[in-house]
Short mmCIF file of C-alpha atoms in Angstrom, two decimals:
data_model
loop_
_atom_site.label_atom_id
_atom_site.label_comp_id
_atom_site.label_asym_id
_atom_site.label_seq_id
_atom_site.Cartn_x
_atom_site.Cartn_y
_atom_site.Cartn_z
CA UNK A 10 87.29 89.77 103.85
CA UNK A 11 90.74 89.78 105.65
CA UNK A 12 91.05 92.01 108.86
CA UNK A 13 94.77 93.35 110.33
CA UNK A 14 94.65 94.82 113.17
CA UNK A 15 97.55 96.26 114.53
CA UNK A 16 99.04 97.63 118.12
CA UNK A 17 100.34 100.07 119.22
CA UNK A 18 99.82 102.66 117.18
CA UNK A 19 103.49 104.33 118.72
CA UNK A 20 105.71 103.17 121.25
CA UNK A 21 108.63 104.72 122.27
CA UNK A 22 111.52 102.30 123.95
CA UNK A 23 114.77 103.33 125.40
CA UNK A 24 117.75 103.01 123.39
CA UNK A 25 119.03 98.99 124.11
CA UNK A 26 115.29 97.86 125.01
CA UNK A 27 113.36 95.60 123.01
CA UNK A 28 110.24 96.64 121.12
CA UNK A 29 107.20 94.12 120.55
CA UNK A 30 104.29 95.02 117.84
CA UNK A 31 101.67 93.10 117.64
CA UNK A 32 98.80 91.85 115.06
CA UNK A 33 95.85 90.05 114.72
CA UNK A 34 94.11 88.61 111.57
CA UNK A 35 90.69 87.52 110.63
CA UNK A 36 91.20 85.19 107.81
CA UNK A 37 92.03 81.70 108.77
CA UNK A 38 93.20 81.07 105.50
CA UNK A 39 96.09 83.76 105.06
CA UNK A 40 99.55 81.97 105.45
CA UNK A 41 102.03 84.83 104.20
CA UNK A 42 102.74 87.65 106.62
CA UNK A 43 105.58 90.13 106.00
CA UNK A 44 106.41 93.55 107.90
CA UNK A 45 107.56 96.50 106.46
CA UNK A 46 109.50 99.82 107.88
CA UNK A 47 108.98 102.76 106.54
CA UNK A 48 111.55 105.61 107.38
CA UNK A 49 110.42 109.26 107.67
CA UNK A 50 109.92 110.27 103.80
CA UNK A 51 110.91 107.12 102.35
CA UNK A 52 109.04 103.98 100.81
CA UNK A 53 108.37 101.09 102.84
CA UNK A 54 110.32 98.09 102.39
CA UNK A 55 110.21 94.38 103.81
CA UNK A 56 112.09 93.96 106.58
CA UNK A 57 110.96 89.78 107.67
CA UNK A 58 108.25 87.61 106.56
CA UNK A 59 106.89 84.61 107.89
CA UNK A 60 105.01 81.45 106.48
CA UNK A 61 102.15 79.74 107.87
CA UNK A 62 104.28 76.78 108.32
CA UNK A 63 106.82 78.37 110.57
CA UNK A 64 105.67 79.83 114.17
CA UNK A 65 109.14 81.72 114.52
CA UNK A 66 111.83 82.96 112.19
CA UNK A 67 114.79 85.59 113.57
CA UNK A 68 116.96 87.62 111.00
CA UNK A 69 119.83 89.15 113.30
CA UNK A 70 118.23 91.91 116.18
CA UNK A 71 114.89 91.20 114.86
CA UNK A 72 112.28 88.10 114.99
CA UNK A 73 108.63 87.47 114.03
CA UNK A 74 106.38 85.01 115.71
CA UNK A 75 103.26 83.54 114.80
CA UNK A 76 100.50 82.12 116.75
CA UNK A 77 98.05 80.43 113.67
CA UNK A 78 95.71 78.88 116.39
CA UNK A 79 95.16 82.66 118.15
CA UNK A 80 95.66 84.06 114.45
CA UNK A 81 98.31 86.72 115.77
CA UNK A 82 102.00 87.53 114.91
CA UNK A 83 104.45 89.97 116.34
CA UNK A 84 107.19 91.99 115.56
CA UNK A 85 110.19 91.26 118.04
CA UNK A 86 113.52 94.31 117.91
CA UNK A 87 116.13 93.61 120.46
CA UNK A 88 118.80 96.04 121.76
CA UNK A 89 117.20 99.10 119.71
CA UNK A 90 119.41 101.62 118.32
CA UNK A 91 118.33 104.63 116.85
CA UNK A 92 118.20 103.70 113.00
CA UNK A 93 114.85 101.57 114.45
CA UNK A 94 112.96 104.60 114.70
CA UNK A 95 110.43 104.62 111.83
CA UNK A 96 107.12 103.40 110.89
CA UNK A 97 106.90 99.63 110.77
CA UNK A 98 103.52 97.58 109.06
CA UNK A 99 102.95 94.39 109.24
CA UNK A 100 100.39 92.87 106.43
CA UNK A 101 98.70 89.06 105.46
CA UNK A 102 97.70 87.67 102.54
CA UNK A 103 96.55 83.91 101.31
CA UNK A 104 98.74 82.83 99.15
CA UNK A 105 100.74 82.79 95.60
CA UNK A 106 98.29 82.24 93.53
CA UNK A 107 95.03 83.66 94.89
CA UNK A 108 93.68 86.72 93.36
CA UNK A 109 93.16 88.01 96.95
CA UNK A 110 95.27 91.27 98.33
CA UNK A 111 97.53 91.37 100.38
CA UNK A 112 96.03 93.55 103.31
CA UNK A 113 98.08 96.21 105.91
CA UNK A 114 97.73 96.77 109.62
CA UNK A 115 97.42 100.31 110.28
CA UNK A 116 101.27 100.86 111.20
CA UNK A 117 103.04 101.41 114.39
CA UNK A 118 105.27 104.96 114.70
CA UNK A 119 108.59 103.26 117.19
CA UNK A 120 110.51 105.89 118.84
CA UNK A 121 113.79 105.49 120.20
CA UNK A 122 114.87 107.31 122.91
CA UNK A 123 118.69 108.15 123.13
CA UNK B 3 117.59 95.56 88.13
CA UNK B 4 115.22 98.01 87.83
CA UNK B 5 112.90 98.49 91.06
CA UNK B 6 109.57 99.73 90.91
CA UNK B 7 109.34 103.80 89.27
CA UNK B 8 106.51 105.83 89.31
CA UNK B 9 106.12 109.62 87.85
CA UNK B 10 105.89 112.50 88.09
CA UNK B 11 107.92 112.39 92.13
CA UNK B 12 105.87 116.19 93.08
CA UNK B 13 102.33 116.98 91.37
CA UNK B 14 101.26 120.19 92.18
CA UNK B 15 97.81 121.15 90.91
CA UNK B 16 94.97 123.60 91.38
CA UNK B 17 91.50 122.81 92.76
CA UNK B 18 89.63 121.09 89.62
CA UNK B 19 91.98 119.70 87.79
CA UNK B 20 92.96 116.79 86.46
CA UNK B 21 95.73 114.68 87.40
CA UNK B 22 97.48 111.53 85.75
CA UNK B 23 99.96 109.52 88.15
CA UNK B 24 102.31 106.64 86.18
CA UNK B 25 103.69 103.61 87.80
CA UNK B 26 106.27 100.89 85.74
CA UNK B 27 106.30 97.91 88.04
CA UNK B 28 109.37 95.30 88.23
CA UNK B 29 109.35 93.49 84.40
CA UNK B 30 107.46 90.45 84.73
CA UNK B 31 105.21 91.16 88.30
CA UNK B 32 101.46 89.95 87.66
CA UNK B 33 100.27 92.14 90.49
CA UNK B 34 100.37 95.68 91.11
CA UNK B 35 98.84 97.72 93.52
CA UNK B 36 97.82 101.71 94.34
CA UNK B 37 97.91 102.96 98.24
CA UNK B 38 97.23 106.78 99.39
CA UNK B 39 99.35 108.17 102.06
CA UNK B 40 98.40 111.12 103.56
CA UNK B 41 101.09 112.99 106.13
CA UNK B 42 101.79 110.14 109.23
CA UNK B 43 98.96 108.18 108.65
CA UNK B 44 98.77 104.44 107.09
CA UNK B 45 98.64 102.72 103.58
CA UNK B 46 95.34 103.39 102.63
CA UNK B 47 94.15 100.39 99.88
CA UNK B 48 93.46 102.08 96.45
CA UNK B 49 93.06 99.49 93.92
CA UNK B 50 94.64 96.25 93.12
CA UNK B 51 95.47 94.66 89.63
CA UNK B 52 96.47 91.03 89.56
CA UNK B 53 97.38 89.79 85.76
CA UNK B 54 94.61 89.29 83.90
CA UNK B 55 91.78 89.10 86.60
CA UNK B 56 89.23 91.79 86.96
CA UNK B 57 90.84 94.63 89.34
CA UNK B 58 89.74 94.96 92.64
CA UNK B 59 88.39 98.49 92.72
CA UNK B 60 87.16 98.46 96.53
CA UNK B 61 89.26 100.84 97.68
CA UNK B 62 88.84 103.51 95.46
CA UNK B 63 87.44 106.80 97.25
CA UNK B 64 85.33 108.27 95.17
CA UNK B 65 84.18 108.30 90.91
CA UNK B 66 86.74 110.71 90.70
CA UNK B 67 89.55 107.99 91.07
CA UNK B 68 90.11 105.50 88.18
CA UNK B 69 92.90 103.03 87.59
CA UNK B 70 94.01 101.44 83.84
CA UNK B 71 96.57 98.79 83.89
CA UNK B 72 97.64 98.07 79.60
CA UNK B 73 99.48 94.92 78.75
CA UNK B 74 99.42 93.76 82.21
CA UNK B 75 102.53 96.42 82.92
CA UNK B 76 102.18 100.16 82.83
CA UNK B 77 99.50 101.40 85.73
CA UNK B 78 98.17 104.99 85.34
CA UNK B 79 95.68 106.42 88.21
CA UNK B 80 93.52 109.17 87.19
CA UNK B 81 92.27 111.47 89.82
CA UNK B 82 89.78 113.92 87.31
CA UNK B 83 88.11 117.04 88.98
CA UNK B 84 91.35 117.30 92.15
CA UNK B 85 89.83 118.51 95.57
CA UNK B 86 92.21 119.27 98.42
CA UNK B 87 91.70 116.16 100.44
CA UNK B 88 93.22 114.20 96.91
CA UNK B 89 96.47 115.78 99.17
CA UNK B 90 98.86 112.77 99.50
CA UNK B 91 101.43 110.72 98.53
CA UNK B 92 100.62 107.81 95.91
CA UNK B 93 102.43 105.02 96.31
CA UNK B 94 102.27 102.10 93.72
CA UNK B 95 103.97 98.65 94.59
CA UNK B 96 104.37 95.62 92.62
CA UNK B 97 104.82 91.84 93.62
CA UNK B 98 105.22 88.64 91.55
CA UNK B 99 102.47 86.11 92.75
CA UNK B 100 103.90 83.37 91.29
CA UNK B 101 103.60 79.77 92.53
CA UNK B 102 106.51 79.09 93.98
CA UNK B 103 108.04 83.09 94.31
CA UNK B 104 108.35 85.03 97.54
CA UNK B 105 105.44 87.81 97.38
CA UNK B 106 107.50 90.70 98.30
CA UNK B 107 105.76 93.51 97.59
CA UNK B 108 107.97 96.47 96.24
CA UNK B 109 107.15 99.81 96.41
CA UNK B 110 107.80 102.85 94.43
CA UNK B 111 109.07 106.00 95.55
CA UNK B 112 106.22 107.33 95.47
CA UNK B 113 104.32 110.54 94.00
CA UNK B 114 103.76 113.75 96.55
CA UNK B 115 100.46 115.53 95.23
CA UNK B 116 99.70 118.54 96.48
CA UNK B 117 96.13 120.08 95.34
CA UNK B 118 95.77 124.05 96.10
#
């Protein structure tokens, strides 16, 4: 079955720095890969999400890329600011209709030093 | 509208016991999922319900865990005989799986168990 694998486990960026996560996947056949943040006692929600038919897509300070050939995406966060710091996930899955889950990376703790 | 709500939000229990955890998903999702969380780790995979398929019960620890999902809404997970590792928060999330829909998954707020 599908395999996420996810890095780093925390980073910790200066405030204004860019932060990069990164993930892998095993299934050549997953096309739908979102990322969710998860602040400190709260439930995680979707932040950006990316097709298999896209390799980049950029919602204001952040951007996902994906690499289908390498099967790898990343998280990209540009000028941090302190409302960044949380946990962030990214996940794949194979499509609409399959029966298959959706499957999590292991999540990525993002400091942000003042 | 509504999001995803799951009860009770706090479960304390003793050692033993029982425990019955609810989740309503968004009206009209086909697929619903169960994670644990324990304190600053990851979404660890539970069980997965996707309309009328069989679930996927692969992640479920132990017998002691059991999910029921009636009329393809309501999910209830069942932890029977509560040992103090069952310590977490439960987090249920739903998504719509539909040709042609975004597959968002929403999650609930989640349900803090604590097992003394």
């Amino acid at each position: 079955g599908e395999n996420v694998e996810q890095h780093p486990s925390t980073l910790s960026v200066q405030e204004g720095d860019s932060a990069v996560i990164k993930c892998t996947y095993s299934d050549s056949a997953s096309n739908y890969f979102p990322w969710y943040k998860q602040e400190l006692g709260k439930r995680p929600q979707l932040i950006i999400d990316i097709r298999s038919n896209v390799g980049e897509k950029k919602d204001q300070r952040i951007a996902v890329t994906l690499n289908k050939t390498a099967k790898h995406f990343s998280l990209h966060i540009t000028e941090t600011q302190p409302e960044d710091s949380a946990v962030y996930f990214c996940a794949a899955s194979k499509g609409y209709s399959s029966a298959s889950k959706i499957i999590f990376g292991s999540g990525t703790r993002l400091s942000i030093r003042p | 509208g509504a999001g995803v709500s799951q009860s009770p939000s706090n479960k304390v229990t003793e050692k033993g016991k029982d425990v019955e955890l609810r989740c309503d998903p968004i009206s009209g999702h086909t697929a619903l999922y169960w994670y644990r969380q324990s304190l600053g780790q990851g979404l660890e995979f539970l069980i997965y319900f996707q309309g009328n398929s069989a679930p996927d019960k692969s992640g479920l620890p132990s017998d002691r865990f059991s999910a029921e999902r009636t009329g393809g809404s309501v999910s209830t997970l069942t932890i029977q005989r509560t040992q103090q590792e069952d310590s977490a928060v439960y987090l249920c999330a739903s998504s719509s799986r539909l040709e042609g829909s975004q597959e968002t998954q929403y999650f609930g707020p989640g349900t803090r168990l604590l097992v003394l």
